[in-house]
Coordinates of C-alpha atoms and ligand atoms in Angstrom, one line a residue:
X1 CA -52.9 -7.4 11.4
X2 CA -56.5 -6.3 11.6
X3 CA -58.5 -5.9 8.5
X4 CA -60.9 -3.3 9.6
X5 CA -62.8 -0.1 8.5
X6 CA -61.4 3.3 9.6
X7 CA -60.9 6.9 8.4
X8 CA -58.3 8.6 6.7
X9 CA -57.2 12.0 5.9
X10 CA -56.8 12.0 2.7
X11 CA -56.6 16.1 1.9
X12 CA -56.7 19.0 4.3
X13 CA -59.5 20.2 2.5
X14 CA -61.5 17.4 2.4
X15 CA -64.0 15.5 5.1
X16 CA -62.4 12.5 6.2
X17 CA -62.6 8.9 4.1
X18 CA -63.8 6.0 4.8
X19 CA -61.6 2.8 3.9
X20 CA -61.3 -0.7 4.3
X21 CA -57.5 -0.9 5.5
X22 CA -55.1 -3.6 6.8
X23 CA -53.5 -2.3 9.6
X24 CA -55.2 0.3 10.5
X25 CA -53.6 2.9 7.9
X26 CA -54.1 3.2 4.1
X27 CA -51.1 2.2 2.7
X28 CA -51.0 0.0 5.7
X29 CA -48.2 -0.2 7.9
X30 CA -45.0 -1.2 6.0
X31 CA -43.7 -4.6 7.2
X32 CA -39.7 -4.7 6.9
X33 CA -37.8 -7.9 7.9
X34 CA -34.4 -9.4 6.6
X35 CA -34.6 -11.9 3.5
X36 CA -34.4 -15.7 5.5
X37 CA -35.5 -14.6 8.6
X38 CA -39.2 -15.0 8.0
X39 CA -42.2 -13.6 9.2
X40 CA -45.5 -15.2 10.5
X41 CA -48.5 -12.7 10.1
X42 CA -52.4 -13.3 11.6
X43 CA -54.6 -11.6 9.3
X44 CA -57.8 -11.0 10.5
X45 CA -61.2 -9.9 9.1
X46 CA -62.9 -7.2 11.5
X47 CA -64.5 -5.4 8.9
X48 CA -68.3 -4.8 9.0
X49 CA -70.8 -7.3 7.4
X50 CA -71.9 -5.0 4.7
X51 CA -69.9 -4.1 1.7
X52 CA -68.8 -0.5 0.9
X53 CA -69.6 -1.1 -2.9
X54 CA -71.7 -2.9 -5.2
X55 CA -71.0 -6.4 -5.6
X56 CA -71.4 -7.7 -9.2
X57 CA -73.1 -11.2 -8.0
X58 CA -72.6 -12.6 -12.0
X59 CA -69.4 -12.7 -11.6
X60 CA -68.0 -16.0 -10.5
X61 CA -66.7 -16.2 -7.4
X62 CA -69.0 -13.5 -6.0
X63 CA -72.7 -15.0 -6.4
X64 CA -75.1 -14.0 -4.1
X65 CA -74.9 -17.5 -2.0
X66 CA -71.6 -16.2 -0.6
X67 CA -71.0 -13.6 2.1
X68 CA -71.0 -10.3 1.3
X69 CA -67.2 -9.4 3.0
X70 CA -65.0 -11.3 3.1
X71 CA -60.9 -11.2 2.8
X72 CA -57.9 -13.0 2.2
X73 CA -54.3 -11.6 1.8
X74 CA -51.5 -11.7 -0.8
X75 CA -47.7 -11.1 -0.1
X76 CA -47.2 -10.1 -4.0
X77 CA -43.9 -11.1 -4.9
X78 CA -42.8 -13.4 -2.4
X79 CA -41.6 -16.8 -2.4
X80 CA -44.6 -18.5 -0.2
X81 CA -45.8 -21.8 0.6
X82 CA -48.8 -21.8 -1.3
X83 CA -50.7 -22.8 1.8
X84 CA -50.2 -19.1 3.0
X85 CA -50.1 -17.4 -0.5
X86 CA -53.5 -16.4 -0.4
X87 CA -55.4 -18.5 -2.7
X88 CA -58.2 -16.4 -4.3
X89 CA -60.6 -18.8 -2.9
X90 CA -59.3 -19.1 0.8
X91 CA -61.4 -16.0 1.8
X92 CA -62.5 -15.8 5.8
X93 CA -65.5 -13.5 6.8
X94 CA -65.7 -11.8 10.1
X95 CA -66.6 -13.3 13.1
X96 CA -65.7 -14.5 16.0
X97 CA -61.5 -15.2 16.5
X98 CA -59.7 -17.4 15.2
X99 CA -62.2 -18.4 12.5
X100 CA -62.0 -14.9 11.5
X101 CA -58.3 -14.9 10.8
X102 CA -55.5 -16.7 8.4
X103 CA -52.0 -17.4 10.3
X104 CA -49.7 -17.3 6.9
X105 CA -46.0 -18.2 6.9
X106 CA -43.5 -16.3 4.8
X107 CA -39.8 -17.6 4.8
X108 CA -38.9 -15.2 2.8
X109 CA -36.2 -17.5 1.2
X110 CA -35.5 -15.1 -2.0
X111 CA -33.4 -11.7 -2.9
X112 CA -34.0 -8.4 -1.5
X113 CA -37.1 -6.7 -2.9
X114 CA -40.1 -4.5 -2.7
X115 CA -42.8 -6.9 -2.3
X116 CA -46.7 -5.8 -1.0
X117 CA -49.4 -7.4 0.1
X118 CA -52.7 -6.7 -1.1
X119 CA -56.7 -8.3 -0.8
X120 CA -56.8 -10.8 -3.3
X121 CA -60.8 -11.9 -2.5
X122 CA -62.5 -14.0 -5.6
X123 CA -64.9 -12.0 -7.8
X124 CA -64.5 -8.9 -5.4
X125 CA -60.3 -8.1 -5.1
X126 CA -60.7 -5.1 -6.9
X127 CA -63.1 -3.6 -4.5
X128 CA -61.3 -4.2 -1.2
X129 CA -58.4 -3.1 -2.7
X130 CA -59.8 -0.4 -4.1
X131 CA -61.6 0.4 -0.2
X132 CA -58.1 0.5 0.8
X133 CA -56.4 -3.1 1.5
X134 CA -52.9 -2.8 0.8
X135 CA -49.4 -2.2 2.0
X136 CA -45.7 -2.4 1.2
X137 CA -43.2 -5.4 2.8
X138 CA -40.0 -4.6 2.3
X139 CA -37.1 -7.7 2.1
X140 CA -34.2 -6.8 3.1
X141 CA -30.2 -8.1 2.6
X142 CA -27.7 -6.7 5.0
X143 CA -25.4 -7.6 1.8
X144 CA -26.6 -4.9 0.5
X145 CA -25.3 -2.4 2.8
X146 CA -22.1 -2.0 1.2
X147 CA -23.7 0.0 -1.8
X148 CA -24.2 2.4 0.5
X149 CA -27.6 3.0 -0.9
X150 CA -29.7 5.8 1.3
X151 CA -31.4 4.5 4.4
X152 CA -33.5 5.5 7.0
X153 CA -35.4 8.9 6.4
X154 CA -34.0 9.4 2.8
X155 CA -35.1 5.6 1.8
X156 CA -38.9 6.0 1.0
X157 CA -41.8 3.6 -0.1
X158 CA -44.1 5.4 -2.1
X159 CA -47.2 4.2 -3.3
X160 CA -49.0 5.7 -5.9
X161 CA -52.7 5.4 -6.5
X162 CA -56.0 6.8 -8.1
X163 CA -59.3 7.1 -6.5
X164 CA -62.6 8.7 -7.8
X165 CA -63.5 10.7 -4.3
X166 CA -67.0 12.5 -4.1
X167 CA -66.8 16.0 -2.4
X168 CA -67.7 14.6 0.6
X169 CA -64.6 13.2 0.6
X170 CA -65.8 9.4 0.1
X171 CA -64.7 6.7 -2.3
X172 CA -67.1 6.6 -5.4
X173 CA -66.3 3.1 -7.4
X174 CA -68.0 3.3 -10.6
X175 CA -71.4 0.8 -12.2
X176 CA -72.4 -0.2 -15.2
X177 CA -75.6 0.6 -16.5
X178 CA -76.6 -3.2 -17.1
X179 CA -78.9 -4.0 -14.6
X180 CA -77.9 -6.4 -12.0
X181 CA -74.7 -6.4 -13.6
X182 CA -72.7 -3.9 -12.0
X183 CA -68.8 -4.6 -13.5
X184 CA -66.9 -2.5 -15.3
X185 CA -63.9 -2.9 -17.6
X186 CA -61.8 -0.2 -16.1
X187 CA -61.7 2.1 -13.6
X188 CA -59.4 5.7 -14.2
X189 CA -60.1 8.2 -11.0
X190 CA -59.1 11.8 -11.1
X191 CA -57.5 11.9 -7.7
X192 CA -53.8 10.5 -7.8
X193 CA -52.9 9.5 -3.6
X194 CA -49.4 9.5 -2.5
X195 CA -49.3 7.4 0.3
X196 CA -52.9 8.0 1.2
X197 CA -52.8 11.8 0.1
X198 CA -54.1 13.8 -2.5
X199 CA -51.5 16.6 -3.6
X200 CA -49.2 16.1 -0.6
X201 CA -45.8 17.7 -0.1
X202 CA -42.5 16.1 1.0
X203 CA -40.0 18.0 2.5
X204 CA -36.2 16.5 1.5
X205 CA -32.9 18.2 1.7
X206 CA -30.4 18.8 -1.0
X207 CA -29.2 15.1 -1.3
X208 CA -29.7 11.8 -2.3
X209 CA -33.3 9.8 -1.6
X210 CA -33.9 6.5 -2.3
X211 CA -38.0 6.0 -3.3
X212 CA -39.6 2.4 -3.8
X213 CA -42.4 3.4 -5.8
X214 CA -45.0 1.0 -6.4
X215 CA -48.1 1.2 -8.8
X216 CA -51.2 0.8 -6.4
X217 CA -53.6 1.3 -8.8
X218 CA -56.7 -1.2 -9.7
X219 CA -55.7 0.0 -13.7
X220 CA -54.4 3.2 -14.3
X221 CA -50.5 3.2 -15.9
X222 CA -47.9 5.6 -14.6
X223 CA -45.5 7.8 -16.7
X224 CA -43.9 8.9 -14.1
X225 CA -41.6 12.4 -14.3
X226 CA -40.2 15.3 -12.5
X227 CA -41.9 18.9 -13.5
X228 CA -38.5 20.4 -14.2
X229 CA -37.2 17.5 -16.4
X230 CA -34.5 16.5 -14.3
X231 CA -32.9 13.0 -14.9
X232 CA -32.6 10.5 -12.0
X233 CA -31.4 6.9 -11.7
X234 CA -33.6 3.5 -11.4
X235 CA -32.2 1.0 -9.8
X236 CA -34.1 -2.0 -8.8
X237 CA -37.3 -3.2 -10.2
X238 CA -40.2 -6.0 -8.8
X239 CA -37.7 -8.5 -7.8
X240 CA -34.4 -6.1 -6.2
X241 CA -31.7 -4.7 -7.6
X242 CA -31.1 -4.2 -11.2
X243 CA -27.3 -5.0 -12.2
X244 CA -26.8 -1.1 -12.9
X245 CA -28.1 2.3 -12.4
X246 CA -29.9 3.0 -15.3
X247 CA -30.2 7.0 -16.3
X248 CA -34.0 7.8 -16.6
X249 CA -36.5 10.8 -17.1
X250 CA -39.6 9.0 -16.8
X251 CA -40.6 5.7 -16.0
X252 CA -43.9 3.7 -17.1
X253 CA -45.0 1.9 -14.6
X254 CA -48.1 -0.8 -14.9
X255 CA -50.6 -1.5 -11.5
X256 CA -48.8 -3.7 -9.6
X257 CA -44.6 -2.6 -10.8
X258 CA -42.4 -1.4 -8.6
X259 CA -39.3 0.5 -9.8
X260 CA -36.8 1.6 -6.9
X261 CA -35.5 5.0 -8.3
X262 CA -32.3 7.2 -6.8
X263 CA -32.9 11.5 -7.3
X264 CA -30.2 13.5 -6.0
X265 CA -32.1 17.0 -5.1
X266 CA -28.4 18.5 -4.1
X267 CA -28.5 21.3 -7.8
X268 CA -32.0 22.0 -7.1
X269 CA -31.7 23.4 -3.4
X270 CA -34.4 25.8 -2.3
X271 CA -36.7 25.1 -5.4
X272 CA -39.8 22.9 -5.5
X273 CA -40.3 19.9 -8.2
X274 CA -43.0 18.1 -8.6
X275 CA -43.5 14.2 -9.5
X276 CA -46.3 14.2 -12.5
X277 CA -47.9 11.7 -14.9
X278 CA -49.0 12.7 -18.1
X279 CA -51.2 16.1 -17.0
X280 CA -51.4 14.8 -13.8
X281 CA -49.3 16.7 -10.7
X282 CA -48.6 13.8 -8.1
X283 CA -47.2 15.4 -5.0
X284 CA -44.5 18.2 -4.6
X285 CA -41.0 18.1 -3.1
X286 CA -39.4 21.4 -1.5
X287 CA -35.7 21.2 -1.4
X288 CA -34.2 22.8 1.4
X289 CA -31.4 25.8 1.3
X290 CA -28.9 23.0 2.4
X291 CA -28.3 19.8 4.0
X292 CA -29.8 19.4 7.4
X293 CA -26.7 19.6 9.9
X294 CA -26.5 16.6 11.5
X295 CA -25.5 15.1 8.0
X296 CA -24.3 17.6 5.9
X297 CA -22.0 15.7 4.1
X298 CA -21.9 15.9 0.0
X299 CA -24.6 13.4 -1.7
X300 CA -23.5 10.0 -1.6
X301 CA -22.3 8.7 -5.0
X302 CA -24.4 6.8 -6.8
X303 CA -22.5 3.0 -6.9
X304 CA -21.5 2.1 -10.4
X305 CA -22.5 -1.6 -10.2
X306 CA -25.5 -3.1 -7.9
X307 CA -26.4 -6.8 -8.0
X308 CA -25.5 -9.1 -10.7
X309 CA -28.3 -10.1 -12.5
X310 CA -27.3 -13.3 -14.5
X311 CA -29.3 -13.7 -17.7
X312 CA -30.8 -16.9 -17.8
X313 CA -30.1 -18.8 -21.0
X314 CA -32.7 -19.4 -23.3
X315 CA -31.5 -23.2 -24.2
X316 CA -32.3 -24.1 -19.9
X317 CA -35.9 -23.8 -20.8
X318 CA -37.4 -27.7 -20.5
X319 CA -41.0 -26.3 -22.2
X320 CA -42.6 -23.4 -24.0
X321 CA -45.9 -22.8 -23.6
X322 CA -48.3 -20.3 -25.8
X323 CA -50.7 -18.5 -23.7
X324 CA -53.3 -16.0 -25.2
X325 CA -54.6 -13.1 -23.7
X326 CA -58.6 -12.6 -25.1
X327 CA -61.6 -10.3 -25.0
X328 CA -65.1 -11.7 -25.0
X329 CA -67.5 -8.8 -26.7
X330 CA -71.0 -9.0 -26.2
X331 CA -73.3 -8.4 -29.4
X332 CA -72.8 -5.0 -29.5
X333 CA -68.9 -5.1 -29.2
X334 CA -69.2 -4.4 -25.5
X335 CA -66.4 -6.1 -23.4
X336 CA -67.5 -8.9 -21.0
X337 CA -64.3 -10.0 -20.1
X338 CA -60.9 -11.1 -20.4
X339 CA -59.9 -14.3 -20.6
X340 CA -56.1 -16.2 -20.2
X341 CA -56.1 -18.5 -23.0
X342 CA -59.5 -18.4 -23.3
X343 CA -60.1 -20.5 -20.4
X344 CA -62.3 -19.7 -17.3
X345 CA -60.7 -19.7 -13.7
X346 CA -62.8 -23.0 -13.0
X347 CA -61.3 -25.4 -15.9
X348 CA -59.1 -28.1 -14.8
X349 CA -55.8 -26.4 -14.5
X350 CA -53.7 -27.1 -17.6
X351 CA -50.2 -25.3 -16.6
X352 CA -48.4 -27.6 -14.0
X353 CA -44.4 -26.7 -14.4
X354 CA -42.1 -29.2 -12.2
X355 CA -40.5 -27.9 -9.2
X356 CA -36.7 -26.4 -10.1
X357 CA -37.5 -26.1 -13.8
X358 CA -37.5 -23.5 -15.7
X359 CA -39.8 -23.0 -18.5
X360 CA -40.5 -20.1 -21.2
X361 CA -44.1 -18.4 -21.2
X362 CA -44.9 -16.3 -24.5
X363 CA -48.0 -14.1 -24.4
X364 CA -49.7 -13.8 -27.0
X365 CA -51.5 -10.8 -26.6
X366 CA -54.8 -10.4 -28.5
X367 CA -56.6 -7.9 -27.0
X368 CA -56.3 -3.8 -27.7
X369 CA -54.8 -3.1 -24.3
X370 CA -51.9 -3.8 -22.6
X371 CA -52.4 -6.3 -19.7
X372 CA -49.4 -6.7 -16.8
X373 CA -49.4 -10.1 -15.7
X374 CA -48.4 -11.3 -12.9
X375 CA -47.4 -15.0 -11.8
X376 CA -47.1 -15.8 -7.7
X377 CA -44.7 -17.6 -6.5
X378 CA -41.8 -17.1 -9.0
X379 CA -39.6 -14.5 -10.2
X380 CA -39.1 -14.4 -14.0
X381 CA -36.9 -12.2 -16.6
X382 CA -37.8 -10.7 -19.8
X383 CA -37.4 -12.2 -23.0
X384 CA -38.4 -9.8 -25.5
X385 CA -42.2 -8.3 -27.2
X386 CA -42.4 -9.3 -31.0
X387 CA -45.2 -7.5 -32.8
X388 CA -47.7 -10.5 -34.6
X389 CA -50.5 -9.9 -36.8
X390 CA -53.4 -10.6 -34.6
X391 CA -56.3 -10.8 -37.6
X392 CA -54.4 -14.0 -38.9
X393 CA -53.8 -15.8 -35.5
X394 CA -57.2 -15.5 -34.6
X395 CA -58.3 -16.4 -37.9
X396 CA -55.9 -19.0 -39.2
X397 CA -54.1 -19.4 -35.6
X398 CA -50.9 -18.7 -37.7
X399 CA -48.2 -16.5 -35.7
X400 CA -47.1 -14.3 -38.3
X401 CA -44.6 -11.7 -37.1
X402 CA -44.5 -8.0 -38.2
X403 CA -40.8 -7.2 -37.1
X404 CA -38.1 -8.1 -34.9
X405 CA -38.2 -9.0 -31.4
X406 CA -37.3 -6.0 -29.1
X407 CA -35.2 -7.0 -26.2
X408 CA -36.1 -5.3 -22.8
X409 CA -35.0 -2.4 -22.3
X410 CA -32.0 -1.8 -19.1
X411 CA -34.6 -1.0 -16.4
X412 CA -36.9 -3.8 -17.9
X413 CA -33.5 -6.7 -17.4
X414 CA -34.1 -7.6 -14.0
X415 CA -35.7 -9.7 -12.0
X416 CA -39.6 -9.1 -12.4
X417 CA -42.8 -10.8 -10.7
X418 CA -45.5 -8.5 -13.5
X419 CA -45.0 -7.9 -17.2
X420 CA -46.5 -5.6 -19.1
X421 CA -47.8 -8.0 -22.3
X422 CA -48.7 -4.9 -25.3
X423 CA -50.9 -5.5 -27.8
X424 CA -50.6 -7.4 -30.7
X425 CA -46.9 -8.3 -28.9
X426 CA -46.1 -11.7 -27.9
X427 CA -44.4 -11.2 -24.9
X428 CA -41.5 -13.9 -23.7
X429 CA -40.7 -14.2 -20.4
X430 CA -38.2 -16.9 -18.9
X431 CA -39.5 -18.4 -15.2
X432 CA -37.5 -20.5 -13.2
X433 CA -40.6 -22.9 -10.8
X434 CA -38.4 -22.4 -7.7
X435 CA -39.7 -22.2 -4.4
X436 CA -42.3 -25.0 -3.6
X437 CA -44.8 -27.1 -5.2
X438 CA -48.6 -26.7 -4.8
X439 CA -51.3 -24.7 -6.9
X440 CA -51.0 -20.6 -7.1
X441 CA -52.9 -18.2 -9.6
X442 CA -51.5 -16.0 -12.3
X443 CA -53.4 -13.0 -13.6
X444 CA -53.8 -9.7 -15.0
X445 CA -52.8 -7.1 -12.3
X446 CA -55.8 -4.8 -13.2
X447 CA -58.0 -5.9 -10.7
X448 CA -61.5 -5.6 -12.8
X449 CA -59.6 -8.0 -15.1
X450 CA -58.9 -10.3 -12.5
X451 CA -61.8 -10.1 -10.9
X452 CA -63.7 -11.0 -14.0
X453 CA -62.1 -14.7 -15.4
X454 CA -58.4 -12.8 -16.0
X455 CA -57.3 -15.0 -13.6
X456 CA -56.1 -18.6 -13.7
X457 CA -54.6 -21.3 -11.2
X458 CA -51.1 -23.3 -12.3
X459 CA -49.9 -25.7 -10.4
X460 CA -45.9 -26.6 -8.9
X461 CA -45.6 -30.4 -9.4
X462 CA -43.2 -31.5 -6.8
X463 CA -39.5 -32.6 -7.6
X464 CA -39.7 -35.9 -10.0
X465 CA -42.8 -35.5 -11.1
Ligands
C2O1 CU1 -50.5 -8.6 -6.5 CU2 -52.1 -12.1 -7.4 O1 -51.3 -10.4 -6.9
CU2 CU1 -48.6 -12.1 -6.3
CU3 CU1 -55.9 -7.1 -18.2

């Protein structure tokens, strides 16, 4: 898979883009394999040596000693060897082969899912991503087949994404005004992408679809709906199937979620309906008269049950630990930062589960925004958000709760690999360490977050440790 620089269409209207893609393509090409079969990707750095944005050089990880470009790939959400998970700091630069490159191994040893793989470069992640670096890889389980779930054209990954594009039609990433110092907290663009395209249309036919719809964007949140109201079912979230179809008419989706969702278009042949968020229109689907001919058979039924999802019992947990999620603010009550636990991505690590054991993470969420974080490796469930007076933990470091814990709701109960953690929530989630020992990161999936100290290694202690 080359990493390189190309161009893509991104509106009719519009002068063509410049990205930095994997593959070629912005989303790249969607890898598909079968869970257990397992997959061995080359990725290789061919991109040019300058960057296409500003590099922040006081950020750590990114000082001006260190190459300009340079790359390193993520499978987010699969069970990897952390030898080919992409550690933030594993980055190549481009050159000559095979020095340019990173052979990783994915066994793919875990449930079907909607996984994607993504830069994850130290100090600079959100800007290749951002210039275009990521893709969806779907797991598959031929067990599944019996749901009779749609499949081939009427199964579709769709990733959703903002940009700020000039009229020229080129990326824009935004600066601070602090000299030398070009980070900023957040970035929001006014052009929502579709697979790469601004405003697109889809044409479908009166039946059922199956979309995988991922949130691609550095930090913008979805609330996803269709314009004329119209109910449809989720059905899986980050980690596969959920253990029902779950009636919907919007969904919120953080960067990094990915909610699989049935719409049956059959009572709305002939119109057009658009996906939004908020005031945003997404893309448009026009429903045909009828079914196309070849398989114009009623709209399959939506399968009452999917894929058991076993609760995992509180009382397995072997450990609890209380992780904070901070904001440094500068004199002036500008933010500088996040931090996990208040504790910069180059401490010693300090989380170091065991191999096979599961342990409960509650996050305790100090900060006026909600953060989704995301752990590698594992795949965790839900425990519940618990509102907490923040003024009196940071003062006293006293957890004093304002109401009841609120379980997850049904599309929120399966298996996930990012949790939204709201503020002034403490958010529990449940992890079982399965998989394999070695050091990974967890982090806040909005990348200027991550980018800037949001980030944090653990490390998998192997069995009897
Ligand atoms: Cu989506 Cu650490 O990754
Ligand atoms: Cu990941
Ligand atoms: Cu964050």
């Amino acid at each position: 898979m080359p990493i390189r620089e190309t161009t893509v269409k991104v509106h009719r209207d519009l002068p063509p883009t410049r990205m930095w893609t994997i593959g070629g393509s912005f989303p790249g090409p969607t890898l598909q394999t079968d869970i257990a079969k397992g997959m061995i990707v080359e990725w290789e750095n061919r991109l040019p040596s300058r960057h296409i944005f500003s590099i922040d050089h006081a950020l750590h990880g990114a000082e001006k000693s260190l190459p300009e470009v340079r790359a390193v790939v993520h499978l987010h959400g699969g069970r990897t060897p952390a030898a080919s998970d992409g550690y933030p700091e594993d980055w190549v630069v481009p050159g000559k082969s095979p020095s340019n490159s990173q052979t990783c191994y994915y066994p793919s040893l875990q449930h079907a899912a909607t996984l994607f793989y993504h830069d994850h470069t130290m100090g600079i992640n959100r800007l290749n991503t951002y210039a275009g670096m990521i893709g969806f890889c779907i797991l598959r389980d031929p067990r599944e087949d019996s749901l009779a779930l749609p499949t081939g054209e009427y199964n579709i990954p769709l990733l959703i994404c903002d940009r700020m594009l000039r009229t020229d039609g080129q990326l824009d990433y935004p600066v601070s005004e602090k000299p030398g110092e070009v980070w900023v907290p957040e970035v929001f663009g006014d052009a929502i992408l579709a697979n790469g395209k601004l405003l697109p249309y889809l044409d479908v036919e009166p039946t059922l679809y199956r979309f995988r719809v991922m949130n691609g964007a550095n930090g913008r949140f979805f609330r996803f709906s269709l314009s004329n109201k119209a109910g449809f079912h989720q059905i899986g979230s980050d980690q596969g199937l959920l253990s029902a179809p779950v009636p919907v008419k919007r969904i919120v989706m953080a960067p990094a979620e990915r909610a699989d969702i049935l719409i049956d278009f059959s009572s709305m042949a002939g119109q057009s309906v658009q996906l939004i968020s908020d005031s945003f229109t997404i893309m448009q689907f026009r429903i045909a008269q009828s079914p196309s001919p070849a398989t114009s058979k009623p709209a399959p039924a939506i399968p009452a049950t999917l894929h058991k999802v076993e609760r995992i019992a509180e009382s397995t947990a072997v450990r609890t630990r209380r992780l904070t999620l901070d904001e440094v603010m500068d004199p002036v009550q500008r933010s500088m930062g996040m931090l996990l636990n208040n504790t910069p991505w180059h401490a010693p690590i300090t989380e170091k589960p065991v191999l096979n054991s599961i342990e409960i993470w509650e996050l305790v969420n100090l900060t006026d925004d909600s953060h989704p974080i995301h752990l590698h490796l594992v795949r965790f469930q839900i425990l519940d958000r618990r509102p907490f007076d923040t003024f009196e933990y940071q003062s006293k470091g006293i957890l004093h709760f304002f109401g009841l814990a609120q379980p997850p709701a049904p599309e929120e109960s399966g298996w996930k690999d990012t949790v939204r953690a709201d503020p002034a929530m403490v958010t529990r989630i449940i992890i079982p360490f399965q998989g394999y020992p070695g050091r990974y990161v967890w982090h806040c999936h909005i990348l200027e977050h991550e980018d800037n100290e949001m980030m944090r290694p653990f490390e998998v202690l192997p069995l009897g440790s």
